[in-house]
Amino acid sequence: PEEHAELIKRCKPERGDILLTRIGSLGDTKLIDWDVVASIYVSLALLKLKADVCSEYLYAYTKSRQFVSDVESRALLNASPKKINMKDIGDIPVFTPPSRAEQRAIGALFLDMDAEIAALERRREKTQQIKQGMMQELLTGRTRLIDPPEGAPA
């Protein structure tokens, strides 16, 4: 509890902030879209947004090839595991539409697409499980698709 209180003085995650991995798997991001009481470790960067930037837009931007490339290009060359310094994260240019309404619309579009992709991936996974079960039943002979003709071995 004391350590948590000390950590959140400097860096308190809140709804609308973005977490970014800065050590190891660089540049993975997560939009904090829930109320959270947490402290974060040095391997994460906490992105606090300016008032004129929509969090959903910035989150979508962090998934772009341009942003990922900018993160990779600023990584320390000799660090193992890979690492990016906080100052270098702050130096990454972020291109934003001038109006929050447009940013919100763009962010919402990509969040909806992410949700659709996740639903399709769940459906694919379930379909693969059904296929595996059917293969087990049909290829071992436990289940037959048609009745064998009279006189044929079962």
PDB file of C-alpha atoms in Angstrom:
ATOM      1  CA  PRO A   1       0.000   0.000   0.000  1.00  0.00           C
ATOM      2  CA  GLU A   2       2.761   2.499   0.853  1.00  0.00           C
ATOM      3  CA  GLU A   3       4.683   1.625  -2.299  1.00  0.00           C
ATOM      4  CA  HIS A   4       1.518   1.993  -4.413  1.00  0.00           C
ATOM      5  CA  ALA A   5       0.787   5.402  -2.854  1.00  0.00           C
ATOM      6  CA  GLU A   6       4.320   6.523  -3.643  1.00  0.00           C
ATOM      7  CA  LEU A   7       4.204   5.234  -7.228  1.00  0.00           C
ATOM      8  CA  ILE A   8       0.907   6.904  -8.126  1.00  0.00           C
ATOM      9  CA  LYS A   9       2.183  10.314  -6.992  1.00  0.00           C
ATOM     10  CA  ARG A  10       4.373  10.299 -10.073  1.00  0.00           C
ATOM     11  CA  CYS A  11       2.341   8.188 -12.455  1.00  0.00           C
ATOM     12  CA  LYS A  12      -1.362   7.439 -11.864  1.00  0.00           C
ATOM     13  CA  PRO A  13      -3.187   5.482 -14.599  1.00  0.00           C
ATOM     14  CA  GLU A  14      -6.719   6.715 -15.270  1.00  0.00           C
ATOM     15  CA  ARG A  15      -9.569   6.043 -17.685  1.00  0.00           C
ATOM     16  CA  GLY A  16      -8.636   7.474 -21.095  1.00  0.00           C
ATOM     17  CA  ASP A  17      -4.874   7.018 -20.638  1.00  0.00           C
ATOM     18  CA  ILE A  18      -2.869   4.664 -22.823  1.00  0.00           C
ATOM     19  CA  LEU A  19      -0.297   2.134 -21.636  1.00  0.00           C
ATOM     20  CA  LEU A  20       2.646   1.446 -23.934  1.00  0.00           C
ATOM     21  CA  THR A  21       5.265  -1.270 -23.517  1.00  0.00           C
ATOM     22  CA  ARG A  22       8.731   0.234 -23.587  1.00  0.00           C
ATOM     23  CA  ILE A  23      10.905  -2.752 -22.703  1.00  0.00           C
ATOM     24  CA  GLY A  24      10.853  -6.093 -24.515  1.00  0.00           C
ATOM     25  CA  SER A  25       7.946  -6.120 -26.937  1.00  0.00           C
ATOM     26  CA  LEU A  26       8.114  -2.440 -27.860  1.00  0.00           C
ATOM     27  CA  GLY A  27       5.103  -0.337 -28.658  1.00  0.00           C
ATOM     28  CA  ASP A  28       2.210  -2.616 -27.691  1.00  0.00           C
ATOM     29  CA  THR A  29      -0.579  -0.386 -26.410  1.00  0.00           C
ATOM     30  CA  LYS A  30      -3.750  -0.696 -24.357  1.00  0.00           C
ATOM     31  CA  LEU A  31      -6.395   1.980 -23.949  1.00  0.00           C
ATOM     32  CA  ILE A  32      -7.536   2.179 -20.339  1.00  0.00           C
ATOM     33  CA  ASP A  33     -11.288   2.223 -20.887  1.00  0.00           C
ATOM     34  CA  TRP A  34     -12.267   1.278 -17.339  1.00  0.00           C
ATOM     35  CA  ASP A  35     -11.847   2.820 -13.895  1.00  0.00           C
ATOM     36  CA  VAL A  36      -8.582   1.531 -12.529  1.00  0.00           C
ATOM     37  CA  VAL A  37      -6.650   1.647  -9.278  1.00  0.00           C
ATOM     38  CA  ALA A  38      -3.149   0.535 -10.177  1.00  0.00           C
ATOM     39  CA  SER A  39       0.477   1.460 -10.246  1.00  0.00           C
ATOM     40  CA  ILE A  40       2.695   0.612 -13.185  1.00  0.00           C
ATOM     41  CA  TYR A  41       6.184  -0.763 -13.537  1.00  0.00           C
ATOM     42  CA  VAL A  42       9.091   0.780 -15.431  1.00  0.00           C
ATOM     43  CA  SER A  43       8.492  -1.495 -18.439  1.00  0.00           C
ATOM     44  CA  LEU A  44       5.339   0.494 -19.258  1.00  0.00           C
ATOM     45  CA  ALA A  45       4.928   4.086 -20.345  1.00  0.00           C
ATOM     46  CA  LEU A  46       1.761   5.900 -19.343  1.00  0.00           C
ATOM     47  CA  LEU A  47       0.530   8.207 -22.083  1.00  0.00           C
ATOM     48  CA  LYS A  48      -1.503  11.095 -20.676  1.00  0.00           C
ATOM     49  CA  LEU A  49      -3.332  13.003 -23.378  1.00  0.00           C
ATOM     50  CA  LYS A  50      -3.552  16.700 -24.037  1.00  0.00           C
ATOM     51  CA  ALA A  51      -7.066  18.135 -23.790  1.00  0.00           C
ATOM     52  CA  ASP A  52      -7.385  18.472 -27.571  1.00  0.00           C
ATOM     53  CA  VAL A  53      -6.585  14.803 -28.297  1.00  0.00           C
ATOM     54  CA  CYS A  54      -9.212  12.052 -28.193  1.00  0.00           C
ATOM     55  CA  SER A  55      -7.960   8.872 -26.470  1.00  0.00           C
ATOM     56  CA  GLU A  56      -9.696   6.524 -28.929  1.00  0.00           C
ATOM     57  CA  TYR A  57      -7.999   8.311 -31.839  1.00  0.00           C
ATOM     58  CA  LEU A  58      -4.544   8.202 -30.245  1.00  0.00           C
ATOM     59  CA  TYR A  59      -5.019   4.530 -29.385  1.00  0.00           C
ATOM     60  CA  ALA A  60      -5.880   3.802 -33.037  1.00  0.00           C
ATOM     61  CA  TYR A  61      -2.866   5.860 -34.121  1.00  0.00           C
ATOM     62  CA  THR A  62      -0.561   3.759 -31.904  1.00  0.00           C
ATOM     63  CA  LYS A  63      -1.617   0.731 -33.968  1.00  0.00           C
ATOM     64  CA  SER A  64      -0.544   2.367 -37.252  1.00  0.00           C
ATOM     65  CA  ARG A  65       2.545   1.304 -39.197  1.00  0.00           C
ATOM     66  CA  GLN A  66       3.885   4.849 -38.903  1.00  0.00           C
ATOM     67  CA  PHE A  67       3.756   4.853 -35.101  1.00  0.00           C
ATOM     68  CA  VAL A  68       5.190   1.341 -34.796  1.00  0.00           C
ATOM     69  CA  SER A  69       8.005   2.322 -37.167  1.00  0.00           C
ATOM     70  CA  ASP A  70       8.691   5.488 -35.154  1.00  0.00           C
ATOM     71  CA  VAL A  71       8.904   3.462 -31.927  1.00  0.00           C
ATOM     72  CA  GLU A  72      11.233   0.886 -33.497  1.00  0.00           C
ATOM     73  CA  SER A  73      13.495   3.560 -34.992  1.00  0.00           C
ATOM     74  CA  ARG A  74      13.951   5.189 -31.582  1.00  0.00           C
ATOM     75  CA  ALA A  75      14.755   1.968 -29.711  1.00  0.00           C
ATOM     76  CA  LEU A  76      18.159   1.742 -28.081  1.00  0.00           C
ATOM     77  CA  LEU A  77      20.418  -0.150 -30.451  1.00  0.00           C
ATOM     78  CA  ASN A  78      22.498  -2.076 -27.917  1.00  0.00           C
ATOM     79  CA  ALA A  79      19.799  -2.874 -25.358  1.00  0.00           C
ATOM     80  CA  SER A  80      18.748  -6.444 -24.711  1.00  0.00           C
ATOM     81  CA  PRO A  81      15.830  -6.771 -24.329  1.00  0.00           C
ATOM     82  CA  LYS A  82      14.835  -3.958 -26.659  1.00  0.00           C
ATOM     83  CA  LYS A  83      14.062  -0.688 -24.928  1.00  0.00           C
ATOM     84  CA  ILE A  84      12.879   2.837 -25.695  1.00  0.00           C
ATOM     85  CA  ASN A  85      13.451   5.764 -23.346  1.00  0.00           C
ATOM     86  CA  MET A  86      10.573   7.923 -22.130  1.00  0.00           C
ATOM     87  CA  LYS A  87      12.011  11.037 -23.773  1.00  0.00           C
ATOM     88  CA  ASP A  88      12.155   9.250 -27.124  1.00  0.00           C
ATOM     89  CA  ILE A  89       8.508   8.230 -26.774  1.00  0.00           C
ATOM     90  CA  GLY A  90       7.627  11.870 -26.157  1.00  0.00           C
ATOM     91  CA  ASP A  91       9.506  12.864 -29.312  1.00  0.00           C
ATOM     92  CA  ILE A  92       7.365  10.676 -31.594  1.00  0.00           C
ATOM     93  CA  PRO A  93       5.254  12.929 -33.814  1.00  0.00           C
ATOM     94  CA  VAL A  94       1.523  12.245 -33.704  1.00  0.00           C
ATOM     95  CA  PHE A  95      -0.622  13.539 -36.525  1.00  0.00           C
ATOM     96  CA  THR A  96      -4.104  14.496 -35.357  1.00  0.00           C
ATOM     97  CA  PRO A  97      -7.117  15.881 -37.192  1.00  0.00           C
ATOM     98  CA  PRO A  98      -7.891  19.383 -35.905  1.00  0.00           C
ATOM     99  CA  SER A  99     -11.339  18.625 -34.467  1.00  0.00           C
ATOM    100  CA  ARG A 100     -12.054  16.277 -31.576  1.00  0.00           C
ATOM    101  CA  ALA A 101     -15.260  15.247 -33.360  1.00  0.00           C
ATOM    102  CA  GLU A 102     -13.260  13.911 -36.318  1.00  0.00           C
ATOM    103  CA  GLN A 103     -10.765  12.245 -33.979  1.00  0.00           C
ATOM    104  CA  ARG A 104     -13.651  10.612 -32.073  1.00  0.00           C
ATOM    105  CA  ALA A 105     -15.229   9.374 -35.314  1.00  0.00           C
ATOM    106  CA  ILE A 106     -11.934   7.881 -36.523  1.00  0.00           C
ATOM    107  CA  GLY A 107     -11.218   6.297 -33.139  1.00  0.00           C
ATOM    108  CA  ALA A 108     -14.736   4.835 -32.904  1.00  0.00           C
ATOM    109  CA  LEU A 109     -14.454   3.401 -36.415  1.00  0.00           C
ATOM    110  CA  PHE A 110     -11.265   1.520 -35.568  1.00  0.00           C
ATOM    111  CA  LEU A 111     -12.527   0.365 -32.157  1.00  0.00           C
ATOM    112  CA  ASP A 112     -15.628  -1.038 -33.882  1.00  0.00           C
ATOM    113  CA  MET A 113     -13.430  -2.786 -36.445  1.00  0.00           C
ATOM    114  CA  ASP A 114     -11.263  -4.243 -33.652  1.00  0.00           C
ATOM    115  CA  ALA A 115     -14.402  -5.580 -31.946  1.00  0.00           C
ATOM    116  CA  GLU A 116     -15.583  -7.137 -35.226  1.00  0.00           C
ATOM    117  CA  ILE A 117     -12.170  -8.751 -35.792  1.00  0.00           C
ATOM    118  CA  ALA A 118     -12.197 -10.139 -32.231  1.00  0.00           C
ATOM    119  CA  ALA A 119     -15.687 -11.601 -32.790  1.00  0.00           C
ATOM    120  CA  LEU A 120     -14.573 -13.212 -36.054  1.00  0.00           C
ATOM    121  CA  GLU A 121     -11.484 -14.652 -34.350  1.00  0.00           C
ATOM    122  CA  ARG A 122     -13.664 -16.156 -31.586  1.00  0.00           C
ATOM    123  CA  ARG A 123     -15.979 -17.640 -34.212  1.00  0.00           C
ATOM    124  CA  ARG A 124     -12.995 -19.066 -36.126  1.00  0.00           C
ATOM    125  CA  GLU A 125     -11.616 -20.611 -32.937  1.00  0.00           C
ATOM    126  CA  LYS A 126     -14.983 -22.189 -32.099  1.00  0.00           C
ATOM    127  CA  THR A 127     -15.325 -23.514 -35.671  1.00  0.00           C
ATOM    128  CA  GLN A 128     -11.842 -25.056 -35.437  1.00  0.00           C
ATOM    129  CA  GLN A 129     -12.817 -26.761 -32.168  1.00  0.00           C
ATOM    130  CA  ILE A 130     -15.982 -28.148 -33.770  1.00  0.00           C
ATOM    131  CA  LYS A 131     -13.937 -29.398 -36.740  1.00  0.00           C
ATOM    132  CA  GLN A 132     -11.452 -31.130 -34.411  1.00  0.00           C
ATOM    133  CA  GLY A 133     -14.314 -32.831 -32.586  1.00  0.00           C
ATOM    134  CA  MET A 134     -15.910 -33.942 -35.861  1.00  0.00           C
ATOM    135  CA  MET A 135     -12.583 -35.284 -37.122  1.00  0.00           C
ATOM    136  CA  GLN A 136     -12.177 -37.290 -33.930  1.00  0.00           C
ATOM    137  CA  GLU A 137     -15.643 -38.788 -34.333  1.00  0.00           C
ATOM    138  CA  LEU A 138     -15.611 -39.409 -38.098  1.00  0.00           C
ATOM    139  CA  LEU A 139     -12.014 -40.493 -38.652  1.00  0.00           C
ATOM    140  CA  THR A 140     -12.110 -43.048 -35.856  1.00  0.00           C
ATOM    141  CA  GLY A 141     -15.384 -44.549 -37.070  1.00  0.00           C
ATOM    142  CA  ARG A 142     -17.296 -43.722 -33.900  1.00  0.00           C
ATOM    143  CA  THR A 143     -19.744 -41.709 -35.976  1.00  0.00           C
ATOM    144  CA  ARG A 144     -20.843 -42.550 -39.495  1.00  0.00           C
ATOM    145  CA  LEU A 145     -22.298 -40.097 -41.982  1.00  0.00           C
ATOM    146  CA  ILE A 146     -24.362 -42.709 -43.818  1.00  0.00           C
ATOM    147  CA  ASP A 147     -25.568 -46.165 -42.979  1.00  0.00           C
ATOM    148  CA  PRO A 148     -23.525 -48.833 -44.789  1.00  0.00           C
ATOM    149  CA  PRO A 149     -25.420 -50.774 -47.478  1.00  0.00           C
ATOM    150  CA  GLU A 150     -26.924 -54.095 -46.437  1.00  0.00           C
ATOM    151  CA  GLY A 151     -24.357 -56.832 -46.386  1.00  0.00           C
ATOM    152  CA  ALA A 152     -21.378 -54.429 -46.170  1.00  0.00           C
ATOM    153  CA  PRO A 153     -19.138 -54.613 -43.103  1.00  0.00           C
ATOM    154  CA  ALA A 154     -19.998 -51.924 -40.553  1.00  0.00           C
TER     155      ALA A 154
END
